[in-house]
Short mmCIF file of C-alpha atoms and ligand atoms in Angstrom, two decimals:
data_model
loop_
_atom_site.label_atom_id
_atom_site.label_comp_id
_atom_site.label_asym_id
_atom_site.label_seq_id
_atom_site.Cartn_x
_atom_site.Cartn_y
_atom_site.Cartn_z
CA MET A 3 12.48 -3.57 -11.00
CA ARG A 4 12.01 -7.22 -12.99
CA PHE A 5 9.22 -9.52 -12.59
CA SER A 6 9.56 -13.15 -12.43
CA LYS A 7 8.21 -14.09 -16.41
CA THR A 8 5.59 -15.87 -14.78
CA ALA A 9 3.99 -15.02 -11.75
CA VAL A 10 1.30 -18.04 -11.53
CA LEU A 11 1.14 -19.23 -7.89
CA ALA A 12 2.83 -22.40 -7.56
CA VAL A 13 0.47 -23.44 -4.58
CA VAL A 14 -3.23 -21.90 -3.94
CA ALA A 15 -4.29 -23.95 -0.97
CA ASN A 16 -8.00 -23.44 -0.78
CA THR A 17 -7.58 -23.02 2.66
CA VAL A 18 -5.11 -20.51 4.91
CA LEU A 19 -1.47 -21.45 4.84
CA ALA A 20 0.03 -23.12 7.53
CA GLN A 21 1.64 -21.70 10.34
CA ARG A 22 4.67 -19.73 10.04
CA PRO A 23 7.54 -20.63 12.03
CA SER A 24 8.53 -16.91 14.16
CA ASN A 25 12.31 -17.09 13.16
CA ILE A 26 10.83 -16.54 9.10
CA SER A 27 9.85 -12.85 8.06
CA ILE A 28 6.25 -13.05 6.94
CA CYS A 29 7.76 -12.12 3.08
CA ASP A 30 9.66 -14.79 3.54
CA TYR A 31 7.21 -17.33 4.71
CA TYR A 32 4.67 -16.74 2.46
CA THR A 33 6.89 -15.97 -1.12
CA THR A 34 8.01 -20.03 -0.39
CA ALA A 35 4.61 -21.15 0.34
CA LEU A 36 3.34 -19.36 -2.64
CA LEU A 37 6.19 -18.83 -5.05
CA LYS A 38 8.57 -21.40 -4.36
CA ASP A 39 11.91 -20.36 -4.53
CA ASN A 40 12.93 -17.52 -1.59
CA THR A 41 14.36 -15.06 -4.69
CA ALA A 42 14.67 -12.00 -5.01
CA ASP A 43 12.71 -11.67 -8.12
CA ASN A 44 9.66 -14.05 -6.19
CA GLN A 45 10.23 -11.89 -3.52
CA ALA A 46 9.26 -8.81 -5.10
CA THR A 47 6.25 -10.36 -7.73
CA LEU A 48 4.45 -11.54 -4.13
CA LEU A 49 4.93 -7.66 -3.13
CA THR A 50 3.59 -6.91 -6.95
CA LEU A 51 0.79 -9.67 -6.60
CA VAL A 52 -0.57 -8.19 -2.64
CA VAL A 53 -0.01 -4.56 -3.65
CA ASN A 54 -2.04 -4.62 -6.92
CA THR A 55 -4.70 -6.78 -5.39
CA VAL A 56 -5.01 -3.84 -2.85
CA VAL A 57 -5.01 -1.67 -5.31
CA ILE A 58 -7.25 -2.86 -7.22
CA GLY A 59 -8.87 -5.43 -5.84
CA ASN A 60 -8.10 -9.17 -6.37
CA TYR A 61 -7.52 -9.91 -9.79
CA THR A 62 -5.77 -13.43 -9.57
CA GLN A 63 -6.62 -16.84 -10.10
CA PRO A 64 -7.43 -18.94 -8.13
CA ASN A 65 -7.94 -17.26 -5.32
CA VAL A 66 -8.87 -18.26 -1.61
CA GLY A 67 -11.93 -16.82 -1.64
CA VAL A 68 -11.65 -13.65 -0.38
CA SER A 69 -13.46 -10.37 -2.27
CA VAL A 70 -10.86 -7.72 -2.05
CA PRO A 71 -12.61 -4.62 -3.54
CA GLY A 72 -9.29 -2.40 -3.10
CA ILE A 73 -8.22 1.01 -2.54
CA LEU A 74 -9.48 2.75 -5.58
CA ALA A 75 -12.99 1.17 -4.76
CA PRO A 76 -15.17 3.63 -3.26
CA GLY A 77 -16.62 1.59 0.42
CA THR A 78 -17.12 2.33 4.27
CA TYR A 79 -15.32 2.57 7.00
CA ASP A 80 -16.81 2.59 10.78
CA GLY A 81 -19.81 3.62 9.04
CA ALA A 82 -18.34 6.56 7.18
CA ASP A 83 -18.12 6.78 3.56
CA VAL A 84 -14.81 6.97 2.02
CA ASN A 85 -13.33 7.46 -1.35
CA LEU A 86 -9.56 7.68 -2.02
CA LEU A 87 -10.26 7.77 -5.71
CA PRO A 88 -9.75 11.31 -5.93
CA TYR A 89 -6.68 11.39 -4.06
CA PHE A 90 -4.93 9.08 -7.38
CA THR A 91 -6.63 10.57 -10.01
CA GLY A 92 -5.19 14.05 -9.70
CA GLU A 93 -8.77 15.53 -9.09
CA LEU A 94 -7.56 16.80 -5.58
CA ALA A 95 -4.89 18.90 -5.11
CA SER A 96 -2.89 16.58 -2.40
CA SER A 97 0.18 15.37 -3.92
CA ASN A 98 3.84 16.76 -1.88
CA ARG A 99 6.30 18.69 -4.55
CA GLY A 100 7.45 20.85 -2.66
CA GLY A 101 6.34 24.18 -1.12
CA ASP A 102 3.62 24.81 1.19
CA HIS A 103 0.17 23.44 -0.26
CA GLY A 104 -0.33 20.41 -2.12
CA VAL A 105 -0.67 19.60 -6.19
CA SER A 106 -2.32 18.03 -8.35
CA VAL A 107 -1.26 14.56 -9.78
CA ASN A 108 -2.57 11.39 -11.61
CA PHE A 109 -1.36 8.75 -10.63
CA LEU A 110 -2.98 6.31 -12.71
CA ASP A 111 -1.43 7.94 -15.89
CA ASP A 112 0.23 4.99 -17.19
CA GLY A 113 -2.35 2.33 -18.53
CA GLY A 114 -4.58 2.45 -14.75
CA ALA A 115 -5.85 -1.20 -13.93
CA GLU A 116 -4.25 -3.06 -17.21
CA PRO A 117 -0.69 -3.68 -16.46
CA LEU A 118 -1.50 -4.01 -12.74
CA LYS A 119 -3.69 -6.88 -13.65
CA ASN A 120 -0.99 -8.39 -15.80
CA ASN A 121 1.37 -8.38 -12.95
CA LYS A 122 3.08 -4.82 -13.55
CA PRO A 123 3.55 -1.63 -11.85
CA ALA A 124 2.65 0.52 -15.37
CA ASN A 125 3.19 0.14 -18.78
CA THR A 126 6.03 2.11 -19.30
CA GLU A 127 8.49 3.08 -16.59
CA ASN A 128 8.78 7.09 -16.51
CA SER A 129 4.95 7.69 -15.24
CA SER A 130 3.62 8.46 -11.90
CA GLN A 131 1.90 5.78 -11.98
CA TYR A 132 5.47 4.20 -12.26
CA PHE A 133 7.30 5.14 -9.42
CA LEU A 134 4.31 4.51 -7.36
CA LEU A 135 3.67 1.43 -7.59
CA THR A 136 7.19 0.24 -7.48
CA HIS A 137 7.20 2.57 -4.15
CA LEU A 138 4.95 0.87 -2.90
CA TYR A 139 6.15 -2.70 -3.49
CA GLN A 140 9.63 -2.11 -2.01
CA PHE A 141 8.52 0.38 0.80
CA PHE A 142 6.02 -2.93 1.99
CA GLY A 143 9.13 -5.62 0.82
CA SER A 144 10.86 -3.80 3.51
CA LEU A 145 7.63 -3.37 5.82
CA LEU A 146 7.29 -6.94 5.96
CA GLY A 147 11.14 -8.24 5.87
CA CYS A 148 11.81 -9.70 2.41
CA SER A 149 15.56 -10.94 2.69
CA LYS A 150 16.26 -10.38 -0.61
CA GLN A 151 15.16 -6.73 -1.10
CA GLY A 152 18.20 -4.74 -2.20
CA MET A 153 19.65 -7.38 -4.50
CA PRO A 154 19.54 -7.78 -8.45
CA GLY A 155 15.20 -8.78 -8.94
CA PHE A 156 14.21 -6.24 -6.35
CA ASP A 157 15.25 -3.30 -5.53
CA ALA A 158 15.52 -1.61 -2.29
CA TYR A 159 12.91 1.35 -0.81
CA GLY A 160 13.73 4.44 -2.98
CA GLY A 161 10.94 7.41 -2.14
CA HIS A 162 10.59 9.44 0.48
CA ALA A 163 11.74 8.87 3.94
CA SER A 164 8.92 10.55 5.88
CA MET A 165 5.62 8.90 5.33
CA TYR A 166 3.76 12.35 7.09
CA GLU A 167 5.32 14.52 4.43
CA VAL A 168 4.52 12.54 1.16
CA HIS A 169 0.58 12.56 2.55
CA LYS A 170 0.14 16.12 4.64
CA PHE A 171 -1.32 17.00 2.04
CA MET A 172 -4.28 14.67 1.62
CA ALA A 173 -5.37 15.71 5.43
CA LEU A 174 -6.17 12.20 5.95
CA ASP A 175 -8.84 10.67 9.00
CA PRO A 176 -8.93 7.32 10.59
CA ASN A 177 -11.92 5.94 8.56
CA GLU A 178 -9.40 6.93 5.26
CA LEU A 179 -6.61 4.97 6.69
CA GLY A 180 -9.03 2.24 8.25
CA TYR A 181 -10.76 1.70 4.94
CA PHE A 182 -6.48 1.47 3.14
CA ILE A 183 -5.30 -0.92 5.93
CA THR A 184 -8.03 -3.03 5.54
CA GLN A 185 -7.73 -3.42 1.59
CA VAL A 186 -4.40 -3.93 2.74
CA GLY A 187 -5.38 -7.33 5.38
CA LEU A 188 -7.93 -8.63 2.61
CA ALA A 189 -5.48 -8.23 0.03
CA ALA A 190 -3.19 -10.50 2.72
CA SER A 191 -6.01 -13.30 3.13
CA SER A 192 -7.14 -13.54 -0.54
CA PHE A 193 -3.67 -14.94 -0.41
CA GLY A 194 -4.01 -17.30 2.28
CA VAL A 195 -1.73 -15.59 4.71
CA ALA A 196 -2.99 -16.69 7.80
CA ASP A 197 -4.44 -14.26 10.18
CA SER A 198 -2.27 -13.62 12.94
CA ASP A 199 0.01 -12.56 10.14
CA VAL A 200 -2.30 -9.99 9.16
CA GLN A 201 -3.54 -9.15 12.12
CA ALA A 202 0.24 -8.66 12.81
CA VAL A 203 0.62 -6.38 9.61
CA GLY A 204 -2.49 -4.13 10.71
CA THR A 205 -1.31 -3.58 14.07
CA ALA A 206 1.88 -2.30 12.92
CA LEU A 207 0.03 -0.11 9.89
CA THR A 208 -2.43 1.38 13.29
CA SER A 209 0.04 2.16 15.27
CA LEU A 210 3.02 3.36 12.83
CA PHE A 211 0.60 5.93 10.60
CA ASP A 212 -2.58 5.92 11.88
CA GLU A 213 -2.25 7.64 14.63
CA ARG A 214 -1.67 11.75 14.63
CA CYS A 215 1.41 13.92 16.01
CA ALA A 216 3.38 10.44 16.43
CA PRO A 217 6.77 10.83 16.98
CA PRO A 218 9.88 10.30 14.71
CA THR A 219 9.78 6.47 14.48
CA THR A 220 12.36 4.26 11.81
CA VAL A 221 10.07 2.22 9.54
CA ILE A 222 12.72 1.57 6.85
CA PRO A 223 16.10 1.06 8.65
CA SER A 224 18.38 3.08 6.36
CA GLN A 225 16.04 5.88 6.39
CA GLY A 226 16.36 6.98 9.92
CA ALA A 227 13.90 8.20 11.89
CA GLN A 228 10.82 10.20 10.29
CA LEU A 229 7.66 11.88 11.24
CA GLN A 230 5.18 9.15 10.14
CA ALA A 231 1.86 9.57 11.17
CA ILE A 232 -0.37 9.49 7.77
CA CYS A 233 -3.99 9.94 9.66
CA ILE A 234 -3.17 14.09 10.57
CA ASP A 235 -7.02 15.59 10.76
CA ASP A 236 -8.48 16.31 13.89
CA THR A 237 -10.36 13.00 14.33
CA CYS A 238 -6.99 10.89 14.04
CA PRO A 239 -6.56 9.37 17.46
CA LEU A 240 -3.54 10.65 19.22
CA ALA A 241 -0.23 9.47 19.58
CA ALA A 242 1.62 7.88 23.20
CA GLU A 243 4.11 10.54 23.22
CA ALA A 244 2.86 12.96 20.63
CA THR A 245 5.22 15.57 19.41
CA CYS A 246 2.30 17.44 17.98
CA ALA A 247 4.92 21.01 17.22
CA SER A 248 6.30 18.72 14.79
CA TYR A 249 3.83 18.83 12.54
CA GLU A 250 2.16 21.46 10.65
CA PRO A 251 -1.10 22.85 10.55
CA VAL A 252 -3.57 20.21 8.52
CA VAL A 253 -4.52 21.78 4.99
CA GLU A 254 -6.91 20.36 3.58
CA PRO A 255 -7.04 19.31 -0.40
CA SER A 256 -8.49 21.61 -2.65
CA PRO A 257 -10.54 19.82 -5.29
CA VAL A 258 -9.29 20.56 -8.73
CA SER A 259 -11.48 22.08 -11.59
CA SER A 260 -11.91 19.67 -14.33
CA SER A 261 -10.19 21.96 -16.66
CA VAL A 262 -6.92 21.89 -15.22
CA SER A 263 -6.80 18.68 -13.92
CA ALA A 264 -5.03 15.95 -15.07
CA THR A 265 -8.05 13.79 -14.70
CA PRO A 266 -8.61 12.13 -18.20
CA THR A 267 -12.54 11.90 -19.20
CA ALA A 268 -13.65 9.39 -21.75
CA SER A 269 -10.85 8.13 -23.69
CA SER A 270 -9.46 6.80 -20.22
CA THR A 271 -12.52 5.62 -18.85
CA SER A 272 -10.36 1.90 -19.03
CA LEU A 273 -7.75 3.49 -16.12
CA TYR A 274 -9.96 2.53 -13.82
CA PRO A 275 -11.05 -1.16 -12.90
CA THR A 276 -14.48 -1.98 -14.09
CA ALA A 277 -15.61 -4.88 -12.66
CA ILE A 278 -14.48 -3.79 -8.81
CA PRO A 279 -16.48 -6.59 -6.72
CA THR A 280 -18.60 -4.96 -3.98
CA ALA A 281 -19.33 -7.79 -2.17
CA GLY A 282 -17.93 -6.71 1.93
CA ALA A 283 -16.42 -3.38 0.31
CA GLY A 284 -14.92 -2.14 3.86
CA THR A 285 -16.68 -3.96 6.33
CA ASN A 286 -13.32 -4.26 8.43
CA GLY A 287 -13.94 -7.74 7.75
CA VAL A 288 -10.33 -8.87 9.43
CA GLY A 289 -10.57 -7.11 12.29
CA LEU A 290 -7.50 -5.47 11.44
CA GLY A 291 -5.90 -3.61 14.72
CA ALA A 292 -8.58 -5.79 16.96
CA VAL A 293 -6.15 -7.90 18.19
CA ALA A 294 -2.43 -6.83 19.55
CA GLY A 295 -0.06 -7.95 17.57
CA GLY A 296 3.72 -7.75 17.81
CA ILE A 297 5.31 -5.14 15.86
CA GLY A 298 8.61 -7.19 16.20
CA ALA A 299 7.34 -10.30 14.20
CA LEU A 300 7.08 -7.91 11.43
CA PHE A 301 10.93 -5.83 11.13
CA TRP A 302 13.87 -8.13 10.76
CA TRP A 303 16.59 -5.50 11.68
C1 HEM B 415 -0.92 2.25 5.63
C2 HEM B 415 -1.07 3.23 5.40
C3 HEM B 415 -0.15 3.94 4.21
C4 HEM B 415 0.94 3.28 3.79
C5 HEM B 415 2.16 2.85 4.81
C6 HEM B 415 1.04 3.66 2.27
C7 HEM B 415 2.81 4.12 2.03
C8 HEM B 415 2.86 5.38 1.18
C9 HEM B 415 4.16 4.78 0.00
C10 HEM B 415 5.36 4.28 0.71
C11 HEM B 415 3.55 5.67 -0.80
C12 HEM B 415 5.35 6.15 -1.64
C13 HEM B 415 5.92 7.32 -1.58
C14 HEM B 415 6.98 8.30 -2.56
O1 HEM B 415 6.90 7.38 -3.75
O2 HEM B 415 7.69 8.37 -2.38
C15 HEM B 415 2.95 6.51 -0.68
C16 HEM B 415 2.62 7.20 -1.75
C17 HEM B 415 0.94 8.05 -1.82
N1 HEM B 415 -0.08 7.36 -1.17
FE1 HEM B 415 0.01 6.16 0.54
N2 HEM B 415 0.25 4.94 2.20
C18 HEM B 415 -0.92 5.01 3.06
C19 HEM B 415 -2.20 5.33 3.00
C20 HEM B 415 -2.68 5.83 2.17
C21 HEM B 415 -4.05 6.54 2.30
C22 HEM B 415 -5.30 6.13 3.50
C23 HEM B 415 -4.09 7.53 1.10
C24 HEM B 415 -5.63 7.63 0.72
C25 HEM B 415 -5.76 8.07 -0.83
C26 HEM B 415 -2.77 6.82 0.30
C27 HEM B 415 -2.71 7.96 -0.87
C28 HEM B 415 -1.42 8.21 -1.34
C29 HEM B 415 -0.83 8.94 -2.99
C30 HEM B 415 -1.48 9.26 -3.47
C31 HEM B 415 0.35 8.35 -2.73
C32 HEM B 415 1.14 9.56 -3.89
C33 HEM B 415 1.85 10.24 -2.90
C34 HEM B 415 2.55 11.37 -4.04
O3 HEM B 415 3.90 10.59 -4.78
O4 HEM B 415 2.70 12.67 -3.79
N3 HEM B 415 -1.66 6.85 1.16
N4 HEM B 415 2.30 5.96 0.22
C1 NAG B 416 14.43 -21.14 12.53
O1 NAG B 416 13.94 -21.95 13.97
C2 NAG B 416 13.86 -23.34 13.32
C3 NAG B 416 13.54 -24.09 15.09
O2 NAG B 416 14.23 -23.82 16.15
C4 NAG B 416 15.56 -23.86 12.71
O3 NAG B 416 15.82 -25.06 12.81
C5 NAG B 416 15.68 -23.16 11.78
O4 NAG B 416 17.10 -23.14 11.14
C6 NAG B 416 15.53 -21.66 11.85
N1 NAG B 416 15.01 -20.93 10.58
C7 NAG B 416 16.07 -19.58 10.26
C8 NAG B 416 16.17 -19.20 8.50
O5 NAG B 416 16.63 -19.47 11.02
C1 NAG B 417 -12.50 -12.08 -6.25
O1 NAG B 417 -12.80 -12.90 -5.47
C2 NAG B 417 -14.40 -13.10 -5.16
C3 NAG B 417 -14.49 -14.03 -3.75
O2 NAG B 417 -13.42 -15.38 -4.33
C4 NAG B 417 -14.45 -14.08 -6.60
O3 NAG B 417 -15.85 -14.64 -6.50
C5 NAG B 417 -14.26 -12.63 -7.57
O4 NAG B 417 -14.66 -13.50 -8.91
C6 NAG B 417 -12.81 -12.59 -7.70
N1 NAG B 417 -12.39 -11.67 -8.89
C7 NAG B 417 -11.88 -11.49 -9.69
C8 NAG B 417 -11.88 -10.11 -11.24
O5 NAG B 417 -11.30 -12.30 -9.39
C1 NAG B 418 11.24 10.97 -17.24
O1 NAG B 418 10.13 12.08 -17.37
C2 NAG B 418 9.71 12.88 -16.56
C3 NAG B 418 9.00 13.87 -16.17
O2 NAG B 418 8.22 13.87 -17.28
C4 NAG B 418 11.54 13.39 -17.95
O3 NAG B 418 11.44 15.13 -17.37
C5 NAG B 418 12.82 13.00 -18.04
O4 NAG B 418 13.46 13.39 -19.12
C6 NAG B 418 12.28 11.45 -18.21
N1 NAG B 418 13.19 10.36 -18.49
C7 NAG B 418 13.49 9.53 -18.91
C8 NAG B 418 14.57 8.38 -18.95
O5 NAG B 418 12.54 9.48 -20.37
#
């Protein structure tokens, strides 16, 4: 993936951007609104800005006054404490690399927050951090209907097809999903995305990934129907047409002892964002999922 030489926003309104016409995808509309030309490069840049903000919290200047803690910051959701960081540092044996149990992977192995602040996925192009971040740009680009994705400048999604398989050894619960989805909504809001679009995205993410035992569903068209439930803990809401037999018993991830863990210590404190804003952390401020929104508005196949 290539990145625009400058990711400075061409237009940053102090308020929410104008209403999106229903025949233009969220990706195309906000690429044009924020970066002017609706090119593959600019679509990749938009997704980089939004996903990096989801991960490390708001870091771009100026912004529209929405504070985003980011998924690496501890917070609360629905009154429960949430801390997703250990899933990304290698502190938990929670990654699926095949087999019947999770393994420890440090996803902050290539610069941590620093390259993200520079609108990059990682310092180099062959690290766990690089592949995770670029796959997130690509995946969300597809979800948001980026019309130029697949052309030079913005690769099609190249990660695993089943979100269940990717996340199955994390044993995630509704508060963890809710916190993550809230950060996606806050990040979008921080760039001026209209509430109606934020809510449509939140509703889609909730119904696709936040329901236990969900039947195989197509998310990336070329990958076909796959098991997509990321929320698999007993406390997750049950999908309408639940196919629990397709899912394996939930395995809680075990902590990895510090001597074995790839988790860095003193020398790499800088891997983690140091100045994470905490105001409004995890307060579901955008009401994601509370409003019925058409998933159709999100998908363009
Ligand atoms: C709406 C919810 C979510 C979506 C759409 C989503 C999507 C994704 C995607 C596309 C990947 C890349 C897969 C690949 O490279 O093959 C990924 C990986 C990952 N996600 Fe999520 N995710 C969600 C929620 C969460 C939550 C709540 C956590 C909690 C910690 C999480 C932790 C991770 C981790 C650690 C990886 C790396 C997994 C690996 O490579 O083994 N995700 N996610
Ligand atoms: C969207 O609809 C408007 C009004 O109906 C039309 O003028 C415009 O060409 C359409 N745009 C696209 C990309 O289809
Ligand atoms: C994040 O956004 C808040 C609200 O606009 C702002 O006060 C803060 O300075 C931003 N943080 C960074 C690091 O840009
Ligand atoms: C990328 O990293 C993997 C695993 O560390 C290694 O086996 C491979 O040779 C590397 N590829 C390149 C092009 O550096």
